[in-house]
PDB file of C-alpha atoms in Angstrom:
ATOM      1  CA  MET A   1     155.449  80.278 145.950  1.00 60.00           C
ATOM      2  CA  THR A   2     156.350  79.749 142.300  1.00 83.00           C
ATOM      3  CA  VAL A   3     159.975  79.256 141.166  1.00 90.00           C
ATOM      4  CA  VAL A   4     162.022  77.335 143.705  1.00 92.00           C
ATOM      5  CA  SER A   5     165.112  76.900 141.542  1.00 94.00           C
ATOM      6  CA  SER A   6     166.532  77.182 138.064  1.00 93.00           C
ATOM      7  CA  HIS A   7     169.681  75.631 136.658  1.00 95.00           C
ATOM      8  CA  LYS A   8     171.432  75.975 133.310  1.00 96.00           C
ATOM      9  CA  ASP A   9     173.690  73.014 132.508  1.00 97.00           C
ATOM     10  CA  PRO A  10     175.711  73.569 129.307  1.00 96.00           C
ATOM     11  CA  GLU A  11     177.245  70.077 129.525  1.00 97.00           C
ATOM     12  CA  ALA A  12     173.835  68.389 129.576  1.00 97.00           C
ATOM     13  CA  LEU A  13     172.387  71.070 127.225  1.00 98.00           C
ATOM     14  CA  THR A  14     169.521  71.682 129.649  1.00 97.00           C
ATOM     15  CA  LEU A  15     167.718  74.493 131.401  1.00 97.00           C
ATOM     16  CA  THR A  16     165.657  73.309 134.380  1.00 97.00           C
ATOM     17  CA  PHE A  17     163.034  75.161 136.402  1.00 96.00           C
ATOM     18  CA  VAL A  18     161.373  73.835 139.533  1.00 97.00           C
ATOM     19  CA  ALA A  19     158.265  75.626 140.762  1.00 96.00           C
ATOM     20  CA  GLU A  20     155.722  74.948 143.492  1.00 96.00           C
ATOM     21  CA  PHE A  21     152.078  75.922 143.485  1.00 96.00           C
ATOM     22  CA  ASP A  22     149.358  75.944 146.111  1.00 94.00           C
ATOM     23  CA  ALA A  23     147.004  73.846 143.990  1.00 95.00           C
ATOM     24  CA  SER A  24     146.391  70.206 143.145  1.00 96.00           C
ATOM     25  CA  VAL A  25     148.281  68.395 140.388  1.00 97.00           C
ATOM     26  CA  GLU A  26     145.034  68.203 138.419  1.00 97.00           C
ATOM     27  CA  ARG A  27     144.499  71.967 138.683  1.00 96.00           C
ATOM     28  CA  VAL A  28     148.071  72.794 137.609  1.00 97.00           C
ATOM     29  CA  TRP A  29     147.661  70.374 134.680  1.00 98.00           C
ATOM     30  CA  GLN A  30     144.744  72.520 133.498  1.00 96.00           C
ATOM     31  CA  VAL A  31     147.028  75.532 132.973  1.00 96.00           C
ATOM     32  CA  TRP A  32     148.811  73.449 130.308  1.00 97.00           C
ATOM     33  CA  GLU A  33     145.721  71.759 128.895  1.00 97.00           C
ATOM     34  CA  ASP A  34     143.391  74.750 128.428  1.00 97.00           C
ATOM     35  CA  PRO A  35     144.707  77.135 125.732  1.00 97.00           C
ATOM     36  CA  ARG A  36     142.912  80.140 127.272  1.00 95.00           C
ATOM     37  CA  GLN A  37     144.710  79.528 130.578  1.00 95.00           C
ATOM     38  CA  LEU A  38     147.992  78.626 128.867  1.00 96.00           C
ATOM     39  CA  GLU A  39     148.090  81.881 126.954  1.00 93.00           C
ATOM     40  CA  ARG A  40     147.668  83.854 130.174  1.00 92.00           C
ATOM     41  CA  TRP A  41     151.051  82.701 131.431  1.00 92.00           C
ATOM     42  CA  TRP A  42     153.135  81.171 128.596  1.00 91.00           C
ATOM     43  CA  GLY A  43     154.738  84.459 127.558  1.00 84.00           C
ATOM     44  CA  PRO A  44     156.363  86.927 129.920  1.00 83.00           C
ATOM     45  CA  PRO A  45     154.053  89.791 131.000  1.00 86.00           C
ATOM     46  CA  THR A  46     155.350  92.140 128.285  1.00 88.00           C
ATOM     47  CA  TRP A  47     154.995  89.438 125.582  1.00 89.00           C
ATOM     48  CA  PRO A  48     151.562  87.787 126.127  1.00 91.00           C
ATOM     49  CA  ALA A  49     150.801  84.633 124.176  1.00 95.00           C
ATOM     50  CA  THR A  50     147.868  83.752 121.938  1.00 96.00           C
ATOM     51  CA  PHE A  51     147.319  80.123 120.949  1.00 97.00           C
ATOM     52  CA  ASP A  52     145.713  79.701 117.507  1.00 94.00           C
ATOM     53  CA  ARG A  53     145.807  75.922 117.836  1.00 96.00           C
ATOM     54  CA  HIS A  54     146.322  73.610 120.800  1.00 97.00           C
ATOM     55  CA  ASP A  55     145.806  69.905 120.114  1.00 97.00           C
ATOM     56  CA  PHE A  56     146.675  68.604 123.572  1.00 98.00           C
ATOM     57  CA  VAL A  57     147.136  64.937 122.647  1.00 97.00           C
ATOM     58  CA  GLN A  58     150.159  62.830 121.756  1.00 97.00           C
ATOM     59  CA  GLY A  59     151.177  63.843 118.241  1.00 98.00           C
ATOM     60  CA  GLY A  60     149.119  67.021 118.563  1.00 98.00           C
ATOM     61  CA  ARG A  61     150.334  70.385 117.380  1.00 97.00           C
ATOM     62  CA  SER A  62     150.088  73.816 118.928  1.00 97.00           C
ATOM     63  CA  ASN A  63     150.673  77.118 117.178  1.00 96.00           C
ATOM     64  CA  TYR A  64     151.045  80.364 119.074  1.00 96.00           C
ATOM     65  CA  TYR A  65     152.435  83.850 118.913  1.00 96.00           C
ATOM     66  CA  MET A  66     153.622  86.282 121.544  1.00 94.00           C
ATOM     67  CA  THR A  67     152.944  89.959 121.015  1.00 95.00           C
ATOM     68  CA  GLY A  68     155.614  92.419 122.118  1.00 93.00           C
ATOM     69  CA  PRO A  69     155.079  95.871 123.598  1.00 95.00           C
ATOM     70  CA  ASP A  70     155.409  97.509 120.169  1.00 96.00           C
ATOM     71  CA  GLY A  71     153.046  95.049 118.462  1.00 95.00           C
ATOM     72  CA  GLU A  72     155.736  92.793 116.993  1.00 94.00           C
ATOM     73  CA  LYS A  73     154.926  89.074 116.940  1.00 94.00           C
ATOM     74  CA  ALA A  74     157.189  86.150 117.750  1.00 92.00           C
ATOM     75  CA  ARG A  75     155.585  82.916 116.545  1.00 96.00           C
ATOM     76  CA  GLY A  76     156.145  79.402 117.802  1.00 95.00           C
ATOM     77  CA  TRP A  77     154.986  75.808 117.498  1.00 97.00           C
ATOM     78  CA  TRP A  78     154.843  72.680 119.618  1.00 96.00           C
ATOM     79  CA  VAL A  79     154.479  69.027 118.713  1.00 97.00           C
ATOM     80  CA  ILE A  80     153.429  66.947 121.705  1.00 98.00           C
ATOM     81  CA  THR A  81     155.607  63.849 121.755  1.00 98.00           C
ATOM     82  CA  SER A  82     154.270  62.240 124.950  1.00 98.00           C
ATOM     83  CA  ILE A  83     151.405  62.992 127.284  1.00 98.00           C
ATOM     84  CA  GLN A  84     150.445  61.246 130.522  1.00 98.00           C
ATOM     85  CA  PRO A  85     147.659  63.306 132.155  1.00 97.00           C
ATOM     86  CA  PRO A  86     147.929  64.808 134.707  1.00 98.00           C
ATOM     87  CA  ARG A  87     151.581  64.035 135.483  1.00 98.00           C
ATOM     88  CA  ARG A  88     153.845  64.366 132.425  1.00 98.00           C
ATOM     89  CA  LEU A  89     154.026  66.281 129.171  1.00 98.00           C
ATOM     90  CA  GLU A  90     156.781  66.192 126.533  1.00 98.00           C
ATOM     91  CA  PHE A  91     156.916  68.426 123.492  1.00 98.00           C
ATOM     92  CA  ASP A  92     159.198  69.776 120.820  1.00 98.00           C
ATOM     93  CA  ASP A  93     159.176  73.578 120.606  1.00 96.00           C
ATOM     94  CA  GLY A  94     160.471  75.969 118.007  1.00 96.00           C
ATOM     95  CA  PHE A  95     160.066  79.255 116.196  1.00 94.00           C
ATOM     96  CA  ALA A  96     157.538  79.576 113.363  1.00 95.00           C
ATOM     97  CA  ASP A  97     156.743  81.746 110.372  1.00 93.00           C
ATOM     98  CA  GLU A  98     153.474  83.664 109.809  1.00 90.00           C
ATOM     99  CA  ASN A  99     151.741  80.411 108.782  1.00 88.00           C
ATOM    100  CA  GLY A 100     152.840  78.528 111.903  1.00 87.00           C
ATOM    101  CA  GLU A 101     155.398  76.481 109.992  1.00 88.00           C
ATOM    102  CA  PRO A 102     158.760  75.776 111.664  1.00 92.00           C
ATOM    103  CA  VAL A 103     161.640  78.133 110.973  1.00 91.00           C
ATOM    104  CA  GLY A 104     164.881  76.196 111.080  1.00 77.00           C
ATOM    105  CA  ASP A 105     167.517  78.822 111.831  1.00 82.00           C
ATOM    106  CA  MET A 106     167.051  78.594 115.613  1.00 86.00           C
ATOM    107  CA  GLY A 107     166.481  74.839 115.737  1.00 93.00           C
ATOM    108  CA  ALA A 108     164.066  73.211 118.141  1.00 96.00           C
ATOM    109  CA  THR A 109     164.120  72.364 121.820  1.00 97.00           C
ATOM    110  CA  HIS A 110     162.530  69.490 123.701  1.00 98.00           C
ATOM    111  CA  GLY A 111     160.532  70.177 126.853  1.00 98.00           C
ATOM    112  CA  VAL A 112     159.619  67.723 129.593  1.00 98.00           C
ATOM    113  CA  VAL A 113     157.182  68.856 132.285  1.00 98.00           C
ATOM    114  CA  THR A 114     156.441  66.703 135.308  1.00 98.00           C
ATOM    115  CA  LEU A 115     153.913  67.421 138.039  1.00 98.00           C
ATOM    116  CA  GLU A 116     153.963  65.761 141.438  1.00 98.00           C
ATOM    117  CA  ALA A 117     152.152  66.313 144.699  1.00 98.00           C
ATOM    118  CA  SER A 118     154.184  68.226 147.277  1.00 96.00           C
ATOM    119  CA  GLU A 119     153.717  69.601 150.779  1.00 94.00           C
ATOM    120  CA  VAL A 120     152.429  72.905 149.369  1.00 91.00           C
ATOM    121  CA  GLY A 121     150.322  71.367 146.604  1.00 96.00           C
ATOM    122  CA  THR A 122     152.196  70.675 143.357  1.00 97.00           C
ATOM    123  CA  ARG A 123     155.838  70.667 142.353  1.00 98.00           C
ATOM    124  CA  MET A 124     156.369  71.272 138.659  1.00 97.00           C
ATOM    125  CA  THR A 125     159.713  70.492 137.049  1.00 98.00           C
ATOM    126  CA  ALA A 126     160.266  71.792 133.521  1.00 97.00           C
ATOM    127  CA  VAL A 127     163.391  70.682 131.677  1.00 98.00           C
ATOM    128  CA  THR A 128     164.268  72.113 128.275  1.00 97.00           C
ATOM    129  CA  THR A 129     166.914  70.276 126.256  1.00 98.00           C
ATOM    130  CA  PHE A 130     168.776  72.135 123.530  1.00 97.00           C
ATOM    131  CA  GLU A 131     170.446  70.900 120.346  1.00 97.00           C
ATOM    132  CA  SER A 132     173.785  72.565 121.119  1.00 96.00           C
ATOM    133  CA  VAL A 133     175.607  74.842 123.557  1.00 96.00           C
ATOM    134  CA  GLU A 134     175.340  77.591 120.935  1.00 95.00           C
ATOM    135  CA  GLN A 135     171.544  77.278 120.835  1.00 95.00           C
ATOM    136  CA  LEU A 136     171.352  77.265 124.643  1.00 95.00           C
ATOM    137  CA  GLU A 137     173.512  80.384 124.897  1.00 94.00           C
ATOM    138  CA  LYS A 138     171.694  82.181 122.074  1.00 93.00           C
ATOM    139  CA  MET A 139     168.273  81.568 123.645  1.00 92.00           C
ATOM    140  CA  SER A 140     169.614  82.555 127.060  1.00 92.00           C
ATOM    141  CA  ALA A 141     170.919  85.802 125.536  1.00 91.00           C
ATOM    142  CA  MET A 142     167.436  86.394 124.068  1.00 88.00           C
ATOM    143  CA  GLY A 143     166.035  86.338 127.632  1.00 87.00           C
ATOM    144  CA  MET A 144     164.629  82.815 127.813  1.00 88.00           C
ATOM    145  CA  GLU A 145     165.627  82.284 131.451  1.00 88.00           C
ATOM    146  CA  GLU A 146     164.143  85.544 132.711  1.00 88.00           C
ATOM    147  CA  GLY A 147     161.096  85.127 130.495  1.00 86.00           C
ATOM    148  CA  MET A 148     160.398  81.640 131.810  1.00 88.00           C
ATOM    149  CA  ARG A 149     160.835  82.769 135.403  1.00 88.00           C
ATOM    150  CA  GLU A 150     158.359  85.638 134.809  1.00 89.00           C
ATOM    151  CA  ALA A 151     155.947  83.364 132.954  1.00 87.00           C
ATOM    152  CA  LEU A 152     155.914  80.770 135.734  1.00 88.00           C
ATOM    153  CA  GLY A 153     155.264  83.572 138.221  1.00 87.00           C
ATOM    154  CA  GLN A 154     152.019  84.354 136.408  1.00 90.00           C
ATOM    155  CA  ILE A 155     150.623  80.895 137.155  1.00 92.00           C
ATOM    156  CA  ASP A 156     150.146  81.784 140.846  1.00 87.00           C
ATOM    157  CA  ALA A 157     147.803  84.653 139.944  1.00 86.00           C
ATOM    158  CA  LEU A 158     145.851  82.423 137.566  1.00 90.00           C
ATOM    159  CA  LEU A 159     145.475  79.695 140.190  1.00 91.00           C
ATOM    160  CA  ALA A 160     144.442  82.262 142.837  1.00 85.00           C
ATOM    161  CA  GLU A 161     141.556  83.470 140.652  1.00 82.00           C
ATOM    162  CA  VAL A 162     139.955  80.054 140.739  1.00 61.00           C
ATOM    163  CA  ARG A 163     140.385  79.686 144.517  1.00 57.00           C
ATOM    164  CA  ALA A 164     138.883  83.115 145.205  1.00 43.00           C
TER     165      ALA A 164
END
């Protein structure tokens, strides 16, 4: 079923996605927790992700890169600010240099992911909060909305593999 809705709110500086999956909350949590599963969906299909580090604990750090169709790499980092398995995850997210260190020119965002049981299995709500309207618009222009929609769509295939 995947993405049910998405909403960009420049006044609140947020971009929200709601998705539903035919799997338990615990199973959907695993696609965030396990770096090998996470990298199969975090980037859009044409920009697959590789996680070099994924310390999935409060205060933990993740480093990743997405590889584009021509081999170019876009690097990123997370710092997990709150984790309540298997229901809630909060993390700061930003761009990184070749060493995984934050690059400040794009700023950082804050993500909050909540998972709850639903009639179909699990409803996941992902809210990204931006530092400014300019950052929100710049990341939207870079394709963040479409990329996130495509990335979330890949979770269904990943979950189906386990059920099969």
